[in-house]
Short mmCIF file of C-alpha atoms in Angstrom, two decimals:
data_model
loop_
_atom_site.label_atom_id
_atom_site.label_comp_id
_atom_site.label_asym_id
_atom_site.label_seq_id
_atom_site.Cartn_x
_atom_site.Cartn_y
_atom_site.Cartn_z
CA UNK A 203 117.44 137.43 153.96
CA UNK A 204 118.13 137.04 157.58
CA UNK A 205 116.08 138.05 160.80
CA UNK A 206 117.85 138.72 163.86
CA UNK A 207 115.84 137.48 166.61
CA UNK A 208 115.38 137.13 170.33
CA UNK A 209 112.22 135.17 170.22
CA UNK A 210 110.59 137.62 171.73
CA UNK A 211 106.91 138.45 170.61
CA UNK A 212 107.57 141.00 168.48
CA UNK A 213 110.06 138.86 166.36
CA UNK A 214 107.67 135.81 166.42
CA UNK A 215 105.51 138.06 164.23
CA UNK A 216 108.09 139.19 161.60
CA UNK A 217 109.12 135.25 161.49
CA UNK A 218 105.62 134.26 160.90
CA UNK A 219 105.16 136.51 158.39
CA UNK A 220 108.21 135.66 156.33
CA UNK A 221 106.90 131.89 156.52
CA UNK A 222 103.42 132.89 155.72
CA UNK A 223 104.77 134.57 152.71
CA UNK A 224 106.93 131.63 151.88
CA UNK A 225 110.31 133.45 152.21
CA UNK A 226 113.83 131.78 152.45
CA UNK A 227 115.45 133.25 155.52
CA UNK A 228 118.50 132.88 158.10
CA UNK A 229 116.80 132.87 161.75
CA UNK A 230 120.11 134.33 163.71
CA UNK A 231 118.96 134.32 167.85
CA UNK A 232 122.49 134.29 169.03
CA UNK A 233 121.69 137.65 171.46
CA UNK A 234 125.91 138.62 171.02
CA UNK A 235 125.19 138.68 167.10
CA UNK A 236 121.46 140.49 167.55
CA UNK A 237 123.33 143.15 169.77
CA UNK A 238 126.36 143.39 167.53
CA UNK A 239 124.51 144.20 164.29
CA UNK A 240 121.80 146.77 166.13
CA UNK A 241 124.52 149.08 167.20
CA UNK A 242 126.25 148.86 163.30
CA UNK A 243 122.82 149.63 162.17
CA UNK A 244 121.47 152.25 165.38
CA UNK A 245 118.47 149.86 165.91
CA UNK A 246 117.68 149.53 169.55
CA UNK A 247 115.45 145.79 169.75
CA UNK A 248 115.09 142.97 168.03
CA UNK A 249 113.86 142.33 165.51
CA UNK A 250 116.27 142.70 162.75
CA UNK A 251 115.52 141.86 159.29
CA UNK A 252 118.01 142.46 156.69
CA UNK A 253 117.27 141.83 153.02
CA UNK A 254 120.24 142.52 150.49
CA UNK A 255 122.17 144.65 152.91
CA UNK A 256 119.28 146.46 153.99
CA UNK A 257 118.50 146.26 157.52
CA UNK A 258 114.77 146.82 159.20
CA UNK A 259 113.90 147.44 162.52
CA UNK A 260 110.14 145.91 163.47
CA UNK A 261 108.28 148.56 162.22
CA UNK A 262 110.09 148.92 159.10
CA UNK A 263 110.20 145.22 158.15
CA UNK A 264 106.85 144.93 158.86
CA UNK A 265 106.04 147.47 156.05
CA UNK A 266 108.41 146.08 154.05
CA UNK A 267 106.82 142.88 154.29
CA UNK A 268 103.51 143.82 153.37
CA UNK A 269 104.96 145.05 150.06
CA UNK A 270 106.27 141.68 149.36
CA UNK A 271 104.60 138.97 147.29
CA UNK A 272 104.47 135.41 147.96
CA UNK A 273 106.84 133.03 147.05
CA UNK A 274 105.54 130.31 145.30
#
């Protein structure tokens, strides 16, 4: 799992939430990389979270979190 991030406030949320739940994840900020995979993927802002080639944009990820159990 990775989450391409700019820090910004709406990615602080998805990374909180993936710590909350306990998730492993890659925190990518480098804005070249952030950039790079939104246009292969037509998402237009950070943040990005991809989970086994699967890529969310805020909204989505944020769903897709709520589905997701804890890690223990």
């Amino acid at each position: 799992m990775k989450l391409y991030s700019t820090k910004c406030p709406k990615c602080l949320v998805v990374e909180t939430k993936l710590k909350q739940k306990n998730l492993d994840f890659d925190l990518v900020t480098d804005i070249d990389e952030v950039v790079k995979i939104g246009k292969e993927h037509n998402i237009t802002s950070a943040p990005i979270l991809e989970v086994e080639g699967n890529f969310y944009d805020f909204t989505a990820a944020i769903n897709y979190l709520k589905e997701v159990k804890f890690k223990i």
